[in-house]
């Protein structure tokens, strides 16, 4: 997704100097920031930041109005919206969002002169340029390369987001993708059996059906069905808690399968984009299971690609906290695109 048609954008100088809204909207949370540009290179200062639960609000306009009510002394006339899904004629298409998101309607309702829209993981990918490696968890021993190479950003949350970063001049090119909708490719008897259960529910079983919060719950439910046992856990966070601390064998196996499938999926994306520059893992789930992920078969499944193992052993993988990344990335993208490029 790129910039949505609106009134002419403000000049880069005015945009950088004045505060504007940057929003990162997923299926579960909306993260809103009041930001402005500082210095050169699209650097962003976050003046205020608030996190909202989407389901507790009637629409994104209500969330943004609440945020702006805390800044009535600031003249906010423009903004950048990073949203999960893709856009058709300015309307976001995403089954995980609890309400309709139409950029033109939001712009008019909030009396903004300009509102731009990008994919949420395009924003996260854009924000990786501001991340210090020391603030991330290295999952492999491969060092960060000295020469820039293609990179991939992947994040399971309410859905499964991904983007590719290609080294270009004067700045990297970020490609948002819908790789999460690729058909699930199971390995081994258990994963094939799980796919069989999921195919009874979905005509098309994608990686997002297993590599997301709802997907983790589906993995647990499939395991219980295969064992002819009732499901005692009803929400993704219950499965995570039971796997990490509750001693529930099926919940733990569901999380094991989750990590294994994530490794296979990320390995495929690394080969697809020739990701010699590395893999960035984000999203709402992985920081919660970081120790479990590090001990899981994730890395082995990532590497287990036949003759490509030698290449993948040289690809660094780092886990980062999602936090304000989407907000910072959306703001940085907006600042860099005000010159009409």
Short mmCIF file of C-alpha atoms in Angstrom, two decimals:
data_model
loop_
_atom_site.label_atom_id
_atom_site.label_comp_id
_atom_site.label_asym_id
_atom_site.label_seq_id
_atom_site.Cartn_x
_atom_site.Cartn_y
_atom_site.Cartn_z
CA UNK A 1 0.00 0.00 0.00
CA UNK A 2 1.23 3.48 -0.74
CA UNK A 3 -0.01 6.98 -0.11
CA UNK A 4 -3.76 7.39 -0.50
CA UNK A 5 -4.92 10.25 -2.69
CA UNK A 6 -5.77 13.31 -0.62
CA UNK A 7 -5.26 17.01 -0.69
CA UNK A 8 -1.72 18.07 -1.63
CA UNK A 9 0.81 17.12 1.02
CA UNK A 10 2.45 19.80 3.11
CA UNK A 11 6.04 20.69 2.34
CA UNK A 12 8.75 18.52 3.84
CA UNK A 13 10.00 21.46 5.90
CA UNK A 14 6.60 22.24 7.42
CA UNK A 15 5.84 18.55 7.99
CA UNK A 16 9.07 17.98 9.87
CA UNK A 17 8.64 21.09 11.98
CA UNK A 18 5.02 20.48 13.03
CA UNK A 19 3.58 17.69 15.13
CA UNK A 20 1.43 15.11 13.38
CA UNK A 21 -0.31 11.81 14.12
CA UNK A 22 1.33 8.47 13.40
CA UNK A 23 -0.80 5.39 14.02
CA UNK A 24 -0.04 1.66 13.98
CA UNK A 25 -3.31 -0.28 13.79
CA UNK A 26 -3.51 -4.06 14.08
CA UNK A 27 -6.33 -6.45 14.77
CA UNK A 28 -5.95 -6.23 18.56
CA UNK A 29 -4.27 -2.92 19.39
CA UNK A 30 -4.05 0.57 17.93
CA UNK A 31 -0.86 2.40 18.86
CA UNK A 32 -1.09 6.15 18.36
CA UNK A 33 1.70 8.70 18.59
CA UNK A 34 2.02 12.45 18.36
CA UNK A 35 5.31 12.87 16.53
CA UNK A 36 7.49 15.31 14.65
CA UNK A 37 10.63 15.12 12.58
CA UNK A 38 13.98 15.98 14.08
CA UNK A 39 17.22 16.53 12.21
CA UNK A 40 18.04 14.72 8.99
CA UNK A 41 17.34 11.25 7.68
CA UNK A 42 13.71 10.92 8.72
CA UNK A 43 14.47 10.87 12.44
CA UNK A 44 11.36 10.94 14.60
CA UNK A 45 10.61 12.33 18.05
CA UNK A 46 7.62 10.73 19.80
CA UNK A 47 5.96 13.49 21.84
CA UNK A 48 3.13 11.31 23.20
CA UNK A 49 2.20 7.65 22.79
CA UNK A 50 -0.95 5.76 23.74
CA UNK A 51 -2.05 2.17 23.19
CA UNK A 52 -5.71 1.29 22.68
CA UNK A 53 -7.59 -2.03 22.62
CA UNK A 54 -9.44 -1.99 19.30
CA UNK A 55 -12.44 -4.03 20.47
CA UNK A 56 -13.19 -1.46 23.19
CA UNK A 57 -13.92 1.29 20.66
CA UNK A 58 -16.58 1.74 17.99
CA UNK A 59 -14.10 2.63 15.30
CA UNK A 60 -10.67 4.02 14.53
CA UNK A 61 -12.18 7.52 14.34
CA UNK A 62 -13.26 7.21 17.99
CA UNK A 63 -9.74 6.17 18.99
CA UNK A 64 -8.12 9.02 17.11
CA UNK A 65 -10.61 11.53 18.52
CA UNK A 66 -9.81 10.36 22.04
CA UNK A 67 -6.11 10.72 21.37
CA UNK A 68 -6.52 14.20 19.92
CA UNK A 69 -8.65 15.25 22.89
CA UNK A 70 -5.46 15.09 24.96
CA UNK A 71 -3.76 17.54 22.59
CA UNK A 72 -6.31 20.26 22.03
CA UNK A 73 -3.58 22.90 22.24
CA UNK A 74 -1.76 21.33 19.25
CA UNK A 75 -2.90 22.05 15.71
CA UNK A 76 -2.74 18.62 14.09
CA UNK A 77 -3.48 18.74 10.36
CA UNK A 78 -1.82 15.66 8.92
CA UNK A 79 -0.96 12.08 9.75
CA UNK A 80 0.30 8.67 8.71
CA UNK A 81 -1.69 5.48 9.25
CA UNK A 82 0.00 2.08 9.25
CA UNK A 83 -2.70 -0.57 9.10
CA UNK A 84 -2.75 -4.35 8.86
CA UNK A 85 -4.15 -5.63 5.56
CA UNK A 86 -4.22 -4.07 2.10
CA UNK A 87 -6.20 -1.22 0.58
CA UNK A 88 -8.66 -1.11 -2.29
CA UNK A 89 -9.71 2.44 -3.23
CA UNK A 90 -8.65 3.70 0.17
CA UNK A 91 -10.58 1.07 2.15
CA UNK A 92 -8.54 -1.40 4.19
CA UNK A 93 -9.29 -5.08 3.58
CA UNK A 94 -8.54 -7.17 6.68
CA UNK A 95 -10.83 -9.70 8.35
CA UNK A 96 -8.93 -9.25 11.65
CA UNK A 97 -9.97 -5.61 12.08
CA UNK A 98 -13.11 -5.14 14.21
CA UNK A 99 -14.39 -2.25 12.09
CA UNK A 100 -14.19 -0.60 8.66
CA UNK A 101 -11.21 1.64 7.96
CA UNK A 102 -11.67 4.10 5.08
CA UNK A 103 -8.88 6.65 4.87
CA UNK A 104 -10.89 9.38 3.13
CA UNK A 105 -13.67 9.15 5.70
CA UNK A 106 -11.16 9.32 8.56
CA UNK A 107 -9.40 12.32 7.04
CA UNK A 108 -12.67 14.22 6.63
CA UNK A 109 -14.06 13.23 10.05
CA UNK A 110 -10.91 14.41 11.81
CA UNK A 111 -10.55 17.53 9.64
CA UNK A 112 -7.07 16.58 8.48
CA UNK A 113 -5.58 18.08 5.34
CA UNK A 114 -3.58 14.93 4.61
CA UNK A 115 -3.66 11.31 5.79
CA UNK A 116 -1.37 8.69 4.25
CA UNK A 117 -1.76 4.92 4.48
CA UNK A 118 0.86 2.19 4.46
CA UNK A 119 0.87 -1.46 5.45
CA UNK A 120 1.63 -2.03 9.14
CA UNK A 121 4.63 -4.25 8.46
CA UNK A 122 5.91 -1.84 5.86
CA UNK A 123 6.08 0.62 8.76
CA UNK A 124 7.77 -1.90 11.09
CA UNK A 125 10.28 -2.71 8.35
CA UNK A 126 10.92 0.99 7.82
CA UNK A 127 11.62 1.38 11.55
CA UNK A 128 14.36 -1.27 11.63
CA UNK A 129 16.86 1.38 10.52
CA UNK A 130 16.45 2.95 13.97
CA UNK A 131 17.00 -0.27 15.95
CA UNK A 132 20.24 -0.84 17.81
CA UNK A 133 21.31 -4.51 17.52
CA UNK A 134 22.13 -4.51 21.24
CA UNK A 135 18.41 -3.98 21.93
CA UNK A 136 17.48 -7.21 20.13
CA UNK A 137 17.83 -10.94 20.90
CA UNK A 138 20.09 -12.84 18.51
CA UNK A 139 18.67 -16.31 17.74
CA UNK A 140 21.60 -17.40 15.59
CA UNK A 141 25.36 -16.87 15.75
CA UNK A 142 25.58 -15.25 12.32
CA UNK A 143 26.93 -11.69 12.59
CA UNK A 144 25.21 -8.73 10.98
CA UNK A 145 26.77 -8.28 7.52
CA UNK A 146 29.07 -5.37 6.72
CA UNK A 147 27.59 -5.05 3.21
CA UNK A 148 23.85 -4.30 3.09
CA UNK A 149 21.74 -7.14 1.76
CA UNK A 150 18.02 -7.89 1.48
CA UNK A 151 16.25 -8.27 4.80
CA UNK A 152 12.90 -9.74 5.85
CA UNK A 153 10.63 -8.63 8.70
CA UNK A 154 8.11 -11.18 10.02
CA UNK A 155 5.68 -10.86 12.91
CA UNK A 156 2.87 -13.07 14.17
CA UNK A 157 0.19 -11.22 16.11
CA UNK A 158 -3.54 -11.10 15.45
CA UNK A 159 -2.46 -11.92 11.90
CA UNK A 160 0.88 -12.74 10.26
CA UNK A 161 2.67 -9.70 8.88
CA UNK A 162 5.75 -9.61 6.68
CA UNK A 163 7.76 -7.22 4.55
CA UNK A 164 11.01 -7.28 2.60
CA UNK A 165 13.70 -4.58 2.69
CA UNK A 166 15.83 -4.25 -0.44
CA UNK A 167 19.08 -2.24 -0.41
CA UNK A 168 18.63 0.71 -2.77
CA UNK A 169 19.95 4.25 -3.13
CA UNK A 170 19.35 6.80 -1.73
CA UNK A 171 17.30 4.72 0.75
CA UNK A 172 16.18 1.08 1.06
CA UNK A 173 13.02 -0.05 -0.74
CA UNK A 174 10.42 -1.67 1.54
CA UNK A 175 8.03 -4.16 -0.05
CA UNK A 176 4.94 -5.04 1.98
CA UNK A 177 3.81 -8.60 1.35
CA UNK A 178 0.89 -10.91 2.03
CA UNK A 179 3.21 -13.88 2.54
CA UNK A 180 1.11 -14.96 5.52
CA UNK A 181 -1.54 -16.09 3.04
CA UNK A 182 0.80 -18.65 1.44
CA UNK A 183 -0.58 -22.18 1.73
CA UNK A 184 0.64 -24.04 4.81
CA UNK A 185 3.30 -26.67 4.05
CA UNK A 186 3.38 -29.19 6.93
CA UNK A 187 6.16 -31.69 7.62
CA UNK A 188 5.84 -35.00 9.40
CA UNK A 189 2.80 -37.01 10.45
CA UNK A 190 1.64 -34.70 13.25
CA UNK A 191 1.71 -31.51 11.17
CA UNK A 192 -0.01 -33.30 8.27
CA UNK A 193 -2.72 -34.50 10.66
CA UNK A 194 -3.16 -30.97 11.99
CA UNK A 195 -3.54 -29.70 8.42
CA UNK A 196 -6.27 -32.30 7.90
CA UNK A 197 -8.19 -30.89 10.87
CA UNK A 198 -7.78 -27.32 9.65
CA UNK A 199 -8.90 -28.23 6.12
CA UNK A 200 -12.23 -29.28 7.61
CA UNK A 201 -12.64 -25.66 8.77
CA UNK A 202 -11.04 -23.64 5.97
CA UNK A 203 -11.07 -24.00 2.21
CA UNK A 204 -7.60 -22.47 2.07
CA UNK A 205 -5.26 -23.11 5.00
CA UNK A 206 -2.55 -20.46 5.12
CA UNK A 207 0.44 -19.95 7.39
CA UNK A 208 -1.56 -17.20 9.09
CA UNK A 209 -4.07 -19.84 10.18
CA UNK A 210 -1.37 -21.28 12.47
CA UNK A 211 1.21 -18.48 12.91
CA UNK A 212 -0.89 -15.90 14.75
CA UNK A 213 -2.74 -15.60 18.05
CA UNK A 214 -5.87 -17.24 16.63
CA UNK A 215 -3.58 -19.71 14.86
CA UNK A 216 -1.96 -20.84 18.10
CA UNK A 217 -5.43 -21.51 19.49
CA UNK A 218 -6.28 -23.49 16.35
CA UNK A 219 -3.13 -25.59 16.76
CA UNK A 220 -4.15 -26.42 20.34
CA UNK A 221 -7.72 -27.23 19.27
CA UNK A 222 -6.48 -29.47 16.45
CA UNK A 223 -4.28 -31.41 18.86
CA UNK A 224 -7.21 -31.92 21.23
CA UNK A 225 -9.41 -33.09 18.36
CA UNK A 226 -6.75 -35.58 17.26
CA UNK A 227 -6.66 -36.91 20.83
CA UNK A 228 -10.49 -36.97 21.04
CA UNK A 229 -10.26 -34.70 24.08
CA UNK A 230 -12.34 -31.62 24.94
CA UNK A 231 -10.76 -28.17 24.60
CA UNK A 232 -10.32 -26.58 28.02
CA UNK A 233 -8.54 -23.44 26.78
CA UNK A 234 -10.54 -20.86 24.86
CA UNK A 235 -8.20 -17.94 24.13
CA UNK A 236 -4.69 -17.69 22.61
CA UNK A 237 -3.25 -16.10 25.75
CA UNK A 238 -4.52 -19.06 27.79
CA UNK A 239 -2.64 -21.44 25.49
CA UNK A 240 0.54 -19.41 25.86
CA UNK A 241 0.22 -19.23 29.65
CA UNK A 242 -0.55 -22.96 29.95
CA UNK A 243 2.40 -23.82 27.71
CA UNK A 244 4.89 -21.64 29.58
CA UNK A 245 3.71 -22.04 33.16
CA UNK A 246 0.69 -24.32 33.42
CA UNK A 247 2.17 -27.69 32.60
CA UNK A 248 -0.47 -28.41 29.92
CA UNK A 249 1.12 -30.95 27.53
CA UNK A 250 -1.11 -30.12 24.57
CA UNK A 251 -0.62 -26.37 25.00
CA UNK A 252 3.13 -26.90 25.12
CA UNK A 253 3.05 -29.10 22.03
CA UNK A 254 0.95 -26.49 20.23
CA UNK A 255 3.62 -23.89 20.99
CA UNK A 256 6.32 -26.35 19.88
CA UNK A 257 4.56 -26.81 16.53
CA UNK A 258 4.04 -23.05 16.27
CA UNK A 259 7.80 -22.41 16.62
CA UNK A 260 8.70 -25.20 14.19
CA UNK A 261 6.30 -23.95 11.50
CA UNK A 262 7.56 -20.39 12.03
CA UNK A 263 11.12 -21.59 11.40
CA UNK A 264 10.08 -23.26 8.14
CA UNK A 265 8.12 -20.22 7.01
CA UNK A 266 10.91 -17.76 7.80
CA UNK A 267 13.45 -20.00 6.07
CA UNK A 268 11.32 -20.00 2.93
CA UNK A 269 11.11 -16.18 2.97
CA UNK A 270 14.87 -15.92 3.52
CA UNK A 271 15.47 -17.98 0.38
CA UNK A 272 12.76 -16.18 -1.62
CA UNK A 273 14.32 -12.76 -1.01
CA UNK A 274 17.95 -13.86 -0.67
CA UNK A 275 17.93 -12.31 2.81
CA UNK A 276 21.69 -12.07 3.34
CA UNK A 277 21.06 -8.89 5.36
CA UNK A 278 19.14 -10.77 8.02
CA UNK A 279 15.74 -11.57 9.47
CA UNK A 280 13.89 -9.34 11.94
CA UNK A 281 11.20 -10.99 14.07
CA UNK A 282 8.53 -8.75 15.58
CA UNK A 283 4.82 -8.87 16.37
CA UNK A 284 2.92 -9.20 19.60
CA UNK A 285 3.49 -12.89 20.35
CA UNK A 286 7.21 -13.60 20.04
CA UNK A 287 8.52 -11.24 22.75
CA UNK A 288 6.25 -13.08 25.20
CA UNK A 289 7.78 -16.47 24.32
CA UNK A 290 11.36 -15.36 23.62
CA UNK A 291 13.00 -17.93 25.93
CA UNK A 292 10.77 -20.72 24.66
CA UNK A 293 11.48 -19.72 21.04
CA UNK A 294 15.23 -19.71 21.64
CA UNK A 295 15.07 -23.29 22.99
CA UNK A 296 12.64 -24.57 20.37
CA UNK A 297 13.27 -26.20 16.98
CA UNK A 298 12.73 -22.81 15.28
CA UNK A 299 16.36 -22.39 14.17
CA UNK A 300 16.75 -26.03 13.07
CA UNK A 301 13.63 -25.81 10.93
CA UNK A 302 14.86 -22.49 9.54
CA UNK A 303 18.14 -24.11 8.50
CA UNK A 304 16.69 -27.39 7.25
CA UNK A 305 16.43 -26.44 3.58
CA UNK A 306 18.71 -28.99 1.91
CA UNK A 307 21.52 -27.48 -0.13
CA UNK A 308 20.55 -23.97 1.04
CA UNK A 309 21.60 -24.70 4.62
CA UNK A 310 25.06 -23.20 4.01
CA UNK A 311 23.48 -19.93 2.90
CA UNK A 312 20.96 -19.83 5.76
CA UNK A 313 23.71 -20.40 8.34
CA UNK A 314 25.05 -16.97 7.34
CA UNK A 315 21.70 -15.20 7.83
CA UNK A 316 21.38 -13.43 11.20
CA UNK A 317 17.99 -13.62 12.94
CA UNK A 318 17.08 -11.06 15.58
CA UNK A 319 13.98 -10.70 17.73
CA UNK A 320 12.87 -7.16 18.53
CA UNK A 321 10.15 -5.68 20.71
CA UNK A 322 7.31 -4.33 18.56
CA UNK A 323 6.40 -1.49 20.93
CA UNK A 324 6.50 1.88 19.18
CA UNK A 325 8.17 0.55 16.02
CA UNK A 326 5.07 0.83 13.84
CA UNK A 327 4.43 4.41 14.96
CA UNK A 328 8.05 5.43 14.41
CA UNK A 329 8.19 3.65 11.06
CA UNK A 330 4.95 5.23 9.81
CA UNK A 331 6.18 8.67 10.84
CA UNK A 332 9.59 8.16 9.25
CA UNK A 333 8.03 6.90 6.03
CA UNK A 334 5.73 9.92 5.92
CA UNK A 335 8.56 12.39 6.41
CA UNK A 336 10.65 10.77 3.69
CA UNK A 337 7.78 10.80 1.19
CA UNK A 338 6.78 14.45 1.44
CA UNK A 339 9.12 15.49 -1.36
CA UNK A 340 6.87 13.73 -3.85
CA UNK A 341 9.14 10.72 -4.31
#
